[in-house]
mmCIF file of C-alpha atoms in Angstrom:
data_model
loop_
_atom_site.group_PDB
_atom_site.id
_atom_site.type_symbol
_atom_site.label_atom_id
_atom_site.label_comp_id
_atom_site.label_asym_id
_atom_site.label_seq_id
_atom_site.Cartn_x
_atom_site.Cartn_y
_atom_site.Cartn_z
ATOM 1 C CA GLU A 1036 17.387 5.365 0.191
ATOM 2 C CA ALA A 1037 20.510 6.208 0.201
ATOM 3 C CA LEU A 1038 21.612 5.117 3.724
ATOM 4 C CA LEU A 1039 20.707 1.500 1.454
ATOM 5 C CA ALA A 1040 22.755 3.091 -1.252
ATOM 6 C CA LEU A 1041 25.568 3.555 0.812
ATOM 7 C CA ARG A 1042 25.796 0.601 1.922
ATOM 8 C CA ALA A 1043 25.082 -1.651 -1.278
ATOM 9 C CA LEU A 1044 28.208 0.127 -2.564
ATOM 10 C CA GLY A 1045 30.201 -0.305 0.313
ATOM 11 C CA LEU A 1046 30.409 2.828 2.035
ATOM 12 C CA GLY A 1047 27.826 1.377 5.141
ATOM 13 C CA GLY A 1048 30.550 2.702 8.313
ATOM 14 C CA SER A 1049 31.654 5.976 6.642
ATOM 15 C CA THR A 1050 30.353 9.119 8.147
ATOM 16 C CA GLU A 1051 28.051 9.951 6.146
ATOM 17 C CA ALA A 1052 26.301 6.590 6.576
ATOM 18 C CA GLN A 1053 26.792 6.374 10.380
ATOM 19 C CA GLU A 1054 25.066 10.184 10.241
ATOM 20 C CA ALA A 1055 22.067 8.879 8.073
ATOM 21 C CA GLU A 1056 21.645 6.854 10.714
ATOM 22 C CA ARG A 1057 21.672 8.600 13.966
ATOM 23 C CA PHE A 1058 18.962 10.659 11.841
ATOM 24 C CA LEU A 1059 17.007 8.051 11.143
ATOM 25 C CA GLY A 1060 17.068 6.638 14.599
ATOM 26 C CA SER A 1061 16.350 9.224 16.457
ATOM 27 C CA ALA A 1062 13.568 11.911 14.298
ATOM 28 C CA ALA A 1063 9.986 12.099 15.277
ATOM 29 C CA SER A 1064 7.949 9.204 14.281
ATOM 30 C CA ASP A 1065 6.254 10.186 10.418
ATOM 31 C CA ILE A 1066 2.343 9.731 10.254
ATOM 32 C CA ASP A 1067 2.972 8.977 7.260
ATOM 33 C CA SER A 1068 3.328 4.422 7.441
ATOM 34 C CA GLU A 1069 5.614 4.337 4.122
ATOM 35 C CA LEU A 1070 8.100 7.297 5.348
ATOM 36 C CA VAL A 1071 8.147 5.348 8.639
ATOM 37 C CA LEU A 1072 8.523 1.822 6.816
ATOM 38 C CA ARG A 1073 11.421 3.340 4.526
ATOM 39 C CA ARG A 1074 12.825 4.495 8.028
ATOM 40 C CA GLN A 1075 12.595 0.752 9.971
ATOM 41 C CA ARG A 1076 14.103 -0.922 6.667
ATOM 42 C CA ALA A 1077 16.764 0.967 6.456
ATOM 43 C CA LEU A 1078 18.026 0.770 9.661
ATOM 44 C CA SER A 1079 17.497 -3.246 9.685
ATOM 45 C CA GLY A 1080 20.602 -4.399 10.577
ATOM 46 C CA THR A 1081 21.595 -1.681 12.968
ATOM 47 C CA LEU A 1082 21.008 -1.053 16.941
ATOM 48 C CA LEU A 1083 18.580 1.776 16.099
ATOM 49 C CA LEU A 1084 16.110 -0.065 14.895
ATOM 50 C CA PRO A 1085 12.856 0.622 15.605
ATOM 51 C CA PRO A 1086 10.247 -1.740 17.026
ATOM 52 C CA PHE A 1087 8.711 -3.253 13.683
ATOM 53 C CA ILE A 1088 4.569 -1.936 12.717
ATOM 54 C CA ALA A 1089 3.420 -3.390 9.967
ATOM 55 C CA TYR A 1090 1.330 -1.441 7.831
ATOM 56 C CA THR A 1091 -0.960 -2.190 4.859
ATOM 57 C CA GLY A 1092 -2.534 1.664 3.964
ATOM 58 C CA HIS A 1093 -1.423 5.172 3.797
ATOM 59 C CA ALA A 1094 -1.566 6.546 7.327
ATOM 60 C CA PRO A 1095 -3.889 4.880 10.601
ATOM 61 C CA ALA A 1096 -7.792 5.531 9.569
ATOM 62 C CA PHE A 1097 -6.858 4.287 5.916
ATOM 63 C CA ASP A 1098 -8.597 0.867 5.538
ATOM 64 C CA ALA A 1099 -7.714 0.126 1.632
ATOM 65 C CA ASP A 1100 -5.058 -2.019 1.028
ATOM 66 C CA GLU A 1101 -2.049 0.112 -1.234
ATOM 67 C CA ALA A 1102 0.636 -1.851 -3.260
ATOM 68 C CA ALA A 1103 3.339 0.113 -2.528
ATOM 69 C CA VAL A 1104 2.619 0.467 1.669
ATOM 70 C CA LEU A 1105 1.585 -3.804 1.351
ATOM 71 C CA ALA A 1106 5.493 -4.264 -0.442
ATOM 72 C CA HIS A 1107 7.336 -1.518 1.948
ATOM 73 C CA THR A 1108 6.178 -3.257 4.449
ATOM 74 C CA LEU A 1109 6.987 -6.964 2.796
ATOM 75 C CA LEU A 1110 10.463 -5.357 2.323
ATOM 76 C CA VAL A 1111 11.005 -4.393 5.985
ATOM 77 C CA LEU A 1112 10.163 -7.812 6.982
ATOM 78 C CA LYS A 1113 12.881 -9.251 4.060
ATOM 79 C CA ALA A 1114 15.048 -6.843 6.064
ATOM 80 C CA ARG A 1115 14.933 -8.876 9.062
ATOM 81 C CA GLY A 1116 14.514 -12.184 7.051
ATOM 82 C CA GLN A 1117 10.961 -12.839 8.190
ATOM 83 C CA SER A 1118 9.704 -12.970 4.916
ATOM 84 C CA LEU A 1119 7.783 -16.097 4.922
ATOM 85 C CA SER A 1120 6.758 -15.781 8.055
ATOM 86 C CA ALA A 1121 2.582 -16.563 8.273
ATOM 87 C CA GLN A 1122 1.972 -12.253 8.179
ATOM 88 C CA GLY A 1123 5.121 -12.321 5.800
ATOM 89 C CA LEU A 1124 3.292 -14.600 3.547
ATOM 90 C CA SER A 1125 -0.751 -13.329 4.299
ATOM 91 C CA LEU A 1126 1.179 -9.883 3.234
ATOM 92 C CA ALA A 1127 2.255 -10.964 0.015
ATOM 93 C CA ARG A 1128 -0.860 -12.637 -0.366
ATOM 94 C CA ARG A 1129 -2.664 -8.859 -0.237
ATOM 95 C CA LEU A 1130 -0.248 -7.038 -2.269
ATOM 96 C CA ALA A 1131 -0.962 -10.383 -5.140
ATOM 97 C CA VAL A 1132 -4.531 -8.867 -5.207
ATOM 98 C CA LEU A 1133 -3.939 -5.224 -5.931
ATOM 99 C CA GLN A 1134 -2.393 -6.863 -9.148
ATOM 100 C CA ARG A 1135 -3.618 -5.484 -12.243
ATOM 101 C CA GLY A 1136 -3.929 -6.576 -15.951
ATOM 102 C CA LEU A 1137 -0.715 -7.685 -17.305
ATOM 103 C CA GLY A 1138 0.806 -8.309 -14.206
ATOM 104 C CA CYS A 1139 1.016 -4.218 -13.671
ATOM 105 C CA TYR A 1140 0.611 -2.748 -10.153
ATOM 106 C CA SER A 1141 -0.544 1.040 -10.097
ATOM 107 C CA PHE A 1142 -1.549 3.892 -8.310
ATOM 108 C CA VAL A 1143 -5.496 4.057 -8.278
ATOM 109 C CA GLU A 1144 -7.844 4.412 -11.619
ATOM 110 C CA ASN A 1145 -4.083 5.026 -13.673
ATOM 111 C CA THR A 1146 -1.190 2.926 -16.044
ATOM 112 C CA ALA A 1147 0.681 0.630 -15.219
ATOM 113 C CA SER A 1148 3.508 2.241 -12.933
ATOM 114 C CA ALA A 1149 6.854 0.930 -13.373
ATOM 115 C CA GLU A 1150 8.445 2.141 -10.197
ATOM 116 C CA ARG A 1151 5.376 0.668 -8.195
ATOM 117 C CA THR A 1152 5.593 -2.766 -9.705
ATOM 118 C CA ALA A 1153 9.429 -3.602 -9.349
ATOM 119 C CA MET A 1154 8.608 -2.664 -5.771
ATOM 120 C CA ALA A 1155 5.954 -4.784 -5.745
ATOM 121 C CA ALA A 1156 8.229 -8.019 -7.503
ATOM 122 C CA LEU A 1157 10.655 -7.517 -5.408
ATOM 123 C CA ALA A 1158 7.931 -7.524 -2.161
ATOM 124 C CA LEU A 1159 6.933 -10.505 -3.282
ATOM 125 C CA SER A 1160 10.212 -12.388 -4.717
ATOM 126 C CA PRO A 1161 10.904 -14.398 -1.603
ATOM 127 C CA ALA A 1162 7.018 -15.697 -1.102
ATOM 128 C CA ALA A 1163 6.951 -16.144 -4.273
ATOM 129 C CA MET A 1164 10.071 -19.072 -3.782
ATOM 130 C CA VAL A 1165 7.255 -21.582 -2.065
ATOM 131 C CA ASP A 1166 3.814 -20.762 -2.769
ATOM 132 C CA PRO A 1167 2.599 -21.379 -6.404
ATOM 133 C CA ALA A 1168 0.129 -18.523 -6.391
ATOM 134 C CA LEU A 1169 2.791 -15.673 -5.176
ATOM 135 C CA ARG A 1170 5.250 -17.158 -8.118
ATOM 136 C CA LEU A 1171 2.515 -16.316 -10.548
ATOM 137 C CA ALA A 1172 1.548 -13.253 -9.209
ATOM 138 C CA HIS A 1173 5.995 -12.814 -8.841
ATOM 139 C CA ASN A 1174 5.991 -13.464 -12.392
ATOM 140 C CA GLY A 1175 3.162 -11.870 -13.680
ATOM 141 C CA ALA A 1176 5.318 -8.323 -12.242
ATOM 142 C CA LEU A 1177 8.321 -9.573 -14.110
ATOM 143 C CA GLY A 1178 6.154 -9.422 -17.346
ATOM 144 C CA CYS A 1179 4.675 -6.582 -17.065
ATOM 145 C CA LEU A 1180 8.104 -4.643 -16.161
ATOM 146 C CA SER A 1181 9.086 -6.091 -19.288
ATOM 147 C CA GLY A 1182 6.755 -4.989 -21.204
ATOM 148 C CA LEU A 1183 7.364 -1.262 -19.866
ATOM 149 C CA GLN A 1184 10.798 -1.271 -20.763
ATOM 150 C CA SER A 1185 11.550 1.284 -23.972
ATOM 151 C CA PRO A 1186 14.309 -0.286 -26.630
ATOM 152 C CA SER A 1187 16.911 1.555 -24.253
ATOM 153 C CA GLY A 1188 16.329 -1.269 -21.395
ATOM 154 C CA SER A 1189 14.990 1.894 -19.877
ATOM 155 C CA LEU A 1190 11.438 2.419 -16.818
ATOM 156 C CA GLY A 1191 11.350 5.435 -17.958
ATOM 157 C CA SER A 1192 12.495 7.410 -14.323
ATOM 158 C CA ALA A 1193 15.564 7.182 -12.214
ATOM 159 C CA ALA A 1194 13.838 5.454 -9.490
ATOM 160 C CA ALA A 1195 12.026 2.515 -11.597
ATOM 161 C CA ASP A 1196 15.461 2.040 -13.298
ATOM 162 C CA ALA A 1197 16.939 1.534 -9.744
ATOM 163 C CA LEU A 1198 14.494 -0.564 -9.037
ATOM 164 C CA GLY A 1199 14.160 -2.205 -11.757
ATOM 165 C CA LEU A 1200 18.254 -3.374 -11.678
ATOM 166 C CA MET A 1201 17.407 -3.898 -7.842
ATOM 167 C CA VAL A 1202 14.865 -6.761 -9.262
ATOM 168 C CA ALA A 1203 17.666 -7.661 -12.072
ATOM 169 C CA GLN A 1204 20.007 -8.910 -9.863
ATOM 170 C CA GLU A 1205 17.165 -11.272 -8.082
ATOM 171 C CA ALA A 1206 15.714 -12.940 -11.186
ATOM 172 C CA THR A 1207 15.137 -12.494 -14.954
ATOM 173 C CA PHE A 1208 12.296 -10.715 -17.020
#
């Protein structure tokens, strides 16, 4: 996320950003799928881009779909310009099925998570433009985020607020 933030601030060519790219491009592969996907997303558009691997669960041998991992996979596809591929739409549908009451996403058996819901909204955004069912899921996530906002506009944590701002750039909720 630090590398993505540097790029968003127009500092993608800075020494810090170049060092982060070199580190991410040469570091040993992670077992945790979320970390692998974060690395793939951060290195999109660089010469150090690793081959794409689609993950749906926490790690190899975990069969259950996990919303955050599916969202990260879709965000990698988005960074590569492949959101609307057959694979991207299929993964978006799998993410939409994991939506809970009131359009929210959460950790298993926990209350709604603003961070996970914002990640899902970002990941579903491209597919929502072409598929009515995915538009409904995307709009549900936006509604959930609106309901989770405090009167000050915060979503409860710095990470959730940052993701919420990214969602706000793509849609009004």
